[in-house]
CSV table of C-alpha atoms in Angstrom, one decimal:
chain,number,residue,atom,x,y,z
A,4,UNK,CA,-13.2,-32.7,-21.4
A,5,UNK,CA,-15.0,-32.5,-17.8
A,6,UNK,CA,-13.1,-32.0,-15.3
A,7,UNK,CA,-13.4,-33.4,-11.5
A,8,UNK,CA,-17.2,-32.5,-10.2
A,9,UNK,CA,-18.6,-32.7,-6.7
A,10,UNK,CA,-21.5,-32.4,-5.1
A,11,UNK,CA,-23.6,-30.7,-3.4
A,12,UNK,CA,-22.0,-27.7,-3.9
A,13,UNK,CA,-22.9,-26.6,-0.6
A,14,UNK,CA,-24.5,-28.5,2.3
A,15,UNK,CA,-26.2,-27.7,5.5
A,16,UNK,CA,-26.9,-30.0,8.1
A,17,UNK,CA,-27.9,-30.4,12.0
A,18,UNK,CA,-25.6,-31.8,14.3
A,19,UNK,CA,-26.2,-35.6,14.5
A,20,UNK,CA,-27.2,-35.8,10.8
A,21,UNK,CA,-25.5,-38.1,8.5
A,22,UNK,CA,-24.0,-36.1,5.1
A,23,UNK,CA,-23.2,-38.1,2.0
A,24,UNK,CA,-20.5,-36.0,-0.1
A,25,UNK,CA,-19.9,-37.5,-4.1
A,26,UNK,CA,-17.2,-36.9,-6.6
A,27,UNK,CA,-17.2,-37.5,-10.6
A,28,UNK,CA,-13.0,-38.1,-11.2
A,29,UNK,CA,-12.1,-37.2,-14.7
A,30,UNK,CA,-12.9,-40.7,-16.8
A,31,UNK,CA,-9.9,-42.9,-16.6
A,32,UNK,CA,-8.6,-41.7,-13.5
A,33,UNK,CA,-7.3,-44.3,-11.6
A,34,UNK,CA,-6.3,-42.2,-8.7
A,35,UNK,CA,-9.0,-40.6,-6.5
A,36,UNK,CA,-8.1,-38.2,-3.7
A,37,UNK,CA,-10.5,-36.2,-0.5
A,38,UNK,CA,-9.1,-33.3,1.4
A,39,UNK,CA,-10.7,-31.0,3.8
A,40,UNK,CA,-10.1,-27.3,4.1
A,41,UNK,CA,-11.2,-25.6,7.5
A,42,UNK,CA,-10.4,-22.0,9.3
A,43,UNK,CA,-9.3,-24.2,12.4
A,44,UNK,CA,-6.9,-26.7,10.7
A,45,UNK,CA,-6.2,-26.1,7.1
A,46,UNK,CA,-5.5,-28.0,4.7
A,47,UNK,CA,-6.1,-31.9,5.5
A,48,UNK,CA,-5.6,-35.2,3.7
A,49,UNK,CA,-8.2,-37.6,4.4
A,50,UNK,CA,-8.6,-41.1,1.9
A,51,UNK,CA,-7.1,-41.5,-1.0
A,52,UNK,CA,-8.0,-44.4,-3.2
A,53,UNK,CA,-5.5,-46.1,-5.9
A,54,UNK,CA,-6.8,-48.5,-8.4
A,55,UNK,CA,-8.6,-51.2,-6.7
A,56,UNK,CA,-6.3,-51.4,-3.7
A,57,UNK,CA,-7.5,-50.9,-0.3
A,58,UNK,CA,-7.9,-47.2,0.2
A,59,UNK,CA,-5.5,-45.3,2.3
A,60,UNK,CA,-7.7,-44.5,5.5
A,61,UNK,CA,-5.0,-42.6,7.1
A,62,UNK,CA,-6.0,-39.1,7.4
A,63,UNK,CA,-9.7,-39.7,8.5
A,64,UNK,CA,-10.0,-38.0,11.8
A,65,UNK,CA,-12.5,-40.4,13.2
A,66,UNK,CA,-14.5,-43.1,12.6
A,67,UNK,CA,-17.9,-41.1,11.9
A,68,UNK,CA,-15.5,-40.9,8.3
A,69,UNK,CA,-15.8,-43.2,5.8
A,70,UNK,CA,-15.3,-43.8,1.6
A,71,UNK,CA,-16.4,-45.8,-1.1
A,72,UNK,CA,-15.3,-45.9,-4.7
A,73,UNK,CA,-17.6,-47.7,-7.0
A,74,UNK,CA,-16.5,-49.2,-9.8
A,75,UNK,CA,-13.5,-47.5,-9.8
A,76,UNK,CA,-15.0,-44.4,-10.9
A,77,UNK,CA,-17.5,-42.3,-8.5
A,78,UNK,CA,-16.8,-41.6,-5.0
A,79,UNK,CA,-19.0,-41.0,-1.9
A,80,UNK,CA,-17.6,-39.5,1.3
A,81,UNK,CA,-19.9,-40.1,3.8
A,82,UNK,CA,-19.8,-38.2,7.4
A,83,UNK,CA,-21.8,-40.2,10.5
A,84,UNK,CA,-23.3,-38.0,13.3
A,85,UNK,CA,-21.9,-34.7,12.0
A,86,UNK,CA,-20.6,-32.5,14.6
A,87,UNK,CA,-20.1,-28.7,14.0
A,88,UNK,CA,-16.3,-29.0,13.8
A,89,UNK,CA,-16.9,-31.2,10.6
A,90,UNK,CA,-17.6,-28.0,9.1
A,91,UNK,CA,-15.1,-27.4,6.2
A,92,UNK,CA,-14.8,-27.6,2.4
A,93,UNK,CA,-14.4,-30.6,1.1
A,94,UNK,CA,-12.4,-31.5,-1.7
A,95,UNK,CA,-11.8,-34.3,-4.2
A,96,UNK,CA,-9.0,-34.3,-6.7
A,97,UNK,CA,-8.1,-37.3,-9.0
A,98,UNK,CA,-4.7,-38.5,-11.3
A,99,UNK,CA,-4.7,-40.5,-14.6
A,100,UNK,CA,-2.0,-42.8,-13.1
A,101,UNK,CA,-1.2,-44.3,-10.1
A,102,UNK,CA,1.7,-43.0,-7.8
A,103,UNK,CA,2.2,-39.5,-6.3
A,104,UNK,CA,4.3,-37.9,-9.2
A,105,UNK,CA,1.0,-37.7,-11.1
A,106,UNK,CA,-1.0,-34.2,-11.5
A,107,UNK,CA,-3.8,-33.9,-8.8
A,108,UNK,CA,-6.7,-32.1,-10.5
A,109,UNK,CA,-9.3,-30.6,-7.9
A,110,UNK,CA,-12.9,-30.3,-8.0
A,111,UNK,CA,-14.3,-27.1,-6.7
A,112,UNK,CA,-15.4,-28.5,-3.3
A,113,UNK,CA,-18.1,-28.6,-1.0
A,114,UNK,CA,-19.0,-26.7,1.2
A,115,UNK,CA,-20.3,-28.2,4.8
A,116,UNK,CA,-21.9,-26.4,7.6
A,117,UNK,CA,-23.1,-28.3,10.2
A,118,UNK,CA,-25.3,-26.0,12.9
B,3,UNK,CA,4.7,-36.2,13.1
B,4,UNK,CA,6.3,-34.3,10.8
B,5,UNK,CA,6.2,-30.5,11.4
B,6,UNK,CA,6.2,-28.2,8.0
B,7,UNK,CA,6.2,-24.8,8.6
B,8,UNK,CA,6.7,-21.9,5.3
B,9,UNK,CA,7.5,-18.8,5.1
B,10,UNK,CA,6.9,-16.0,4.5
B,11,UNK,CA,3.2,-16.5,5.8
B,12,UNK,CA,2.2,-13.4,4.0
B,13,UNK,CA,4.2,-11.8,0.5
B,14,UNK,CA,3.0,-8.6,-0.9
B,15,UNK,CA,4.6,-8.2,-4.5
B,16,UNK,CA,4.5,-5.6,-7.5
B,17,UNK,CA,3.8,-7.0,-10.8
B,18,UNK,CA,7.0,-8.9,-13.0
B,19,UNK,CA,9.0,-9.3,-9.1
B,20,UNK,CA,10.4,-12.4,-8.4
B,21,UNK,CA,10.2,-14.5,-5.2
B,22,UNK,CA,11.0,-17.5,-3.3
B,23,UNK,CA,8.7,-19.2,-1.1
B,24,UNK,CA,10.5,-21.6,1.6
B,25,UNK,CA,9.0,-25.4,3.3
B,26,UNK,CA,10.6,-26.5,6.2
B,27,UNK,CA,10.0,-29.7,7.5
B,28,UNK,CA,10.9,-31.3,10.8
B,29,UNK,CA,12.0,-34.9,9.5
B,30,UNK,CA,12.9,-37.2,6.5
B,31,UNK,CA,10.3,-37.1,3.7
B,32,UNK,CA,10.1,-39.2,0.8
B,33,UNK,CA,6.8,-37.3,-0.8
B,34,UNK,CA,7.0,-33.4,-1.3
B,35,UNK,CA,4.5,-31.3,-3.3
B,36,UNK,CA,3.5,-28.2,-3.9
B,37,UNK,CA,0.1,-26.5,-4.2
B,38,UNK,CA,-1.7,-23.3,-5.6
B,39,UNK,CA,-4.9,-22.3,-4.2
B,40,UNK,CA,-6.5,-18.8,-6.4
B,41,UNK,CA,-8.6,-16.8,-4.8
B,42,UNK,CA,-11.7,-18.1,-5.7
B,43,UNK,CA,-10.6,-21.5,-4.2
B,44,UNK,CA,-9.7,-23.8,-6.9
B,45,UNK,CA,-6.5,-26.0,-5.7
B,46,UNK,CA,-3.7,-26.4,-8.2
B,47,UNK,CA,-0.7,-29.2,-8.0
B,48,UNK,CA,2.3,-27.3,-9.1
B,49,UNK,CA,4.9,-29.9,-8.4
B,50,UNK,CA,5.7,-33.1,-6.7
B,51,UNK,CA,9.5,-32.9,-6.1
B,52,UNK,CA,10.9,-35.0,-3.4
B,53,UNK,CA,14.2,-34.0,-4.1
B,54,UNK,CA,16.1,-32.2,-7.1
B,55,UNK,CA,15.2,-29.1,-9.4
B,56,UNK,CA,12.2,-28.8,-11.6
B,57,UNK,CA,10.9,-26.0,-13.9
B,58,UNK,CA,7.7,-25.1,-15.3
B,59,UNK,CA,7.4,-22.1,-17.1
B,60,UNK,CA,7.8,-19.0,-14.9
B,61,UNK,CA,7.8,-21.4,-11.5
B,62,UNK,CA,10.5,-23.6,-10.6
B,63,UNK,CA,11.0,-25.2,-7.0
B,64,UNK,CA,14.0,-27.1,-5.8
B,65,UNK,CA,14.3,-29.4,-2.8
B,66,UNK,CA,17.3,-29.9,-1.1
B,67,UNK,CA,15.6,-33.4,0.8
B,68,UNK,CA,19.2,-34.0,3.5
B,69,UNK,CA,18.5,-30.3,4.7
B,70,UNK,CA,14.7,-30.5,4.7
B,71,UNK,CA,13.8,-27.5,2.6
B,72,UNK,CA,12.3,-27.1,-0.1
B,73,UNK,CA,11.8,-23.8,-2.6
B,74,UNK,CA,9.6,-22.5,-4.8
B,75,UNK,CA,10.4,-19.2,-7.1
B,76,UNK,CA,8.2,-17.7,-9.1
B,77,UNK,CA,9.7,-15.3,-11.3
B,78,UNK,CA,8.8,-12.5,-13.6
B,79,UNK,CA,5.0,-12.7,-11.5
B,80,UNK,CA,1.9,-12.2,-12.5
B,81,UNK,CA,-1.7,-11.1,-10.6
B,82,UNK,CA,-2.7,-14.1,-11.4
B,83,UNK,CA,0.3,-16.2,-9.3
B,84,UNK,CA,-2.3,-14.6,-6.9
B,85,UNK,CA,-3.5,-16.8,-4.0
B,86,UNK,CA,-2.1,-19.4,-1.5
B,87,UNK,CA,0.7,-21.9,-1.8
B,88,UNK,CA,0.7,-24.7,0.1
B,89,UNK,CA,3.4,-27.3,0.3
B,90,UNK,CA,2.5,-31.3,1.6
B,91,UNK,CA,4.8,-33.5,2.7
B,92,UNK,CA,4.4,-37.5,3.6
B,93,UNK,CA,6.9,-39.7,4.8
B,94,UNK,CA,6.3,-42.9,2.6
B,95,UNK,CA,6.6,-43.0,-1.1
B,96,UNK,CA,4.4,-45.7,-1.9
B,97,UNK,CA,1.6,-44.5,-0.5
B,98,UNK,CA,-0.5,-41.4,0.8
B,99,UNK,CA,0.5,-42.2,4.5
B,100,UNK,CA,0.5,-38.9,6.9
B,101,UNK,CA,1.3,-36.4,4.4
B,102,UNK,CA,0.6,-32.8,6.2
B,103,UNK,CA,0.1,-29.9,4.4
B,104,UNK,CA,1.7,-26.8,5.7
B,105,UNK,CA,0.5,-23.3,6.6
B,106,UNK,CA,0.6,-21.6,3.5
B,107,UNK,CA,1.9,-18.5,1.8
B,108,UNK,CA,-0.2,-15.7,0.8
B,109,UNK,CA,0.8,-14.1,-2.3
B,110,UNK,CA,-0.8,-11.0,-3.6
B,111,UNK,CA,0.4,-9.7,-7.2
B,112,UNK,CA,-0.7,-5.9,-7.7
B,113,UNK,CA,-0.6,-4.7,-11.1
């Protein structure tokens, strides 16, 4: 079956712009998961969604950062007023169940630059 | 917040070695996994193990939660054990709260 999808698979942006990131979970996933990968600070956890419970906002670094998850299914990760240290990959991962034990299974990313 | 360090940061290894990667982390965690990242970027979850021993296949990782280590062995390796492994610890089990990933360690398996 599909796997996890993302996209764009790479954006480019001016600083100031708004981005709007999306990921396809594999169907029937119930867990949904966004990371970000940069040179600077490595692997991050950002929002992670669990069912229909409130997301976990922990790990978004600021509130330019925010998530939705329609309909239990698709994600968008959206990114107010970009700045150039928002530059990263960003990744989505999702589980069949809920609670951590559960195999992640990652998407292939996207790819940010903000100028 | 919790500090996680690994080591080595950098592992150089001849095809069918073994070898252990180490996670050290600076306080209590109920949430430990660990992660594989190929060269070409694609993130693999290896393990979520908290505490205890688990195996699967040629990799196996044990964490020893009262000392705050954890291990992961990869035995008999292969080129394509190639690529980063991250470990990610959190300090609630119920949730996603905090977890920080670690460093990494970059394994390269030469034929």
């Amino acid at each position: 079956g599909a796997g996890v999808s993302q996209s764009p698979s790479n954006k480019v942006t001016e600083k100031g712009k708004d981005v709007e990131l999306r990921c396809d979970p594999i169907s029937g996933h119930t867990a949904l998961y966004w990371y970000r990968q940069s040179l600077g600070q490595g692997l991050e956890f950002l929002i992670y969604f669990q069912g229909n419970s409130a997301p976990d906002k922990s790990g978004l670094p600021s509130d330019r950062f925010s998530a939705e998850r329609t309909g239990g299914s698709v994600s968008t990760l959206t990114i107010q007023r970009t700045q150039q240290e928002d530059s990263a990959v960003y990744l989505c991962a999702s589980s069949e169940r809920q609670g951590l034990a559960d195999t992640q299974y990652f998407g292939p990313g996207t790819r940010l630059t903000v100028l | 917040g919790i500090q996680v360090e690994q080591s080595p940061p950098d592992l150089i290894l001849q095809e069918g070695a073994n070898s252990t990667l180490r996670c050290n982390f600076s306080d209590s965690v109920n949430n430990l996994q660990w992660f594989h990242q190929n060269p070409w970027g694609q993130l693999i979850n290896l393990f979520y193990i908290p505490s205890g021993t688990k195996q699967n296949g040629r990799l196996s990782a044990t964490t020893v939660a009262t000392e705050r280590y954890s291990l992961l062995y990869i035995s008999s390796s292969q080129t394509t054990d190639s690529g980063v492994y991250f470990c990610a610890v959190g300090g609630a089990k119920t949730s996603y709260d905090k977890v920080i990933f670690g460093p990494g360690t970059s394994l390269s398996v030469i034929p």
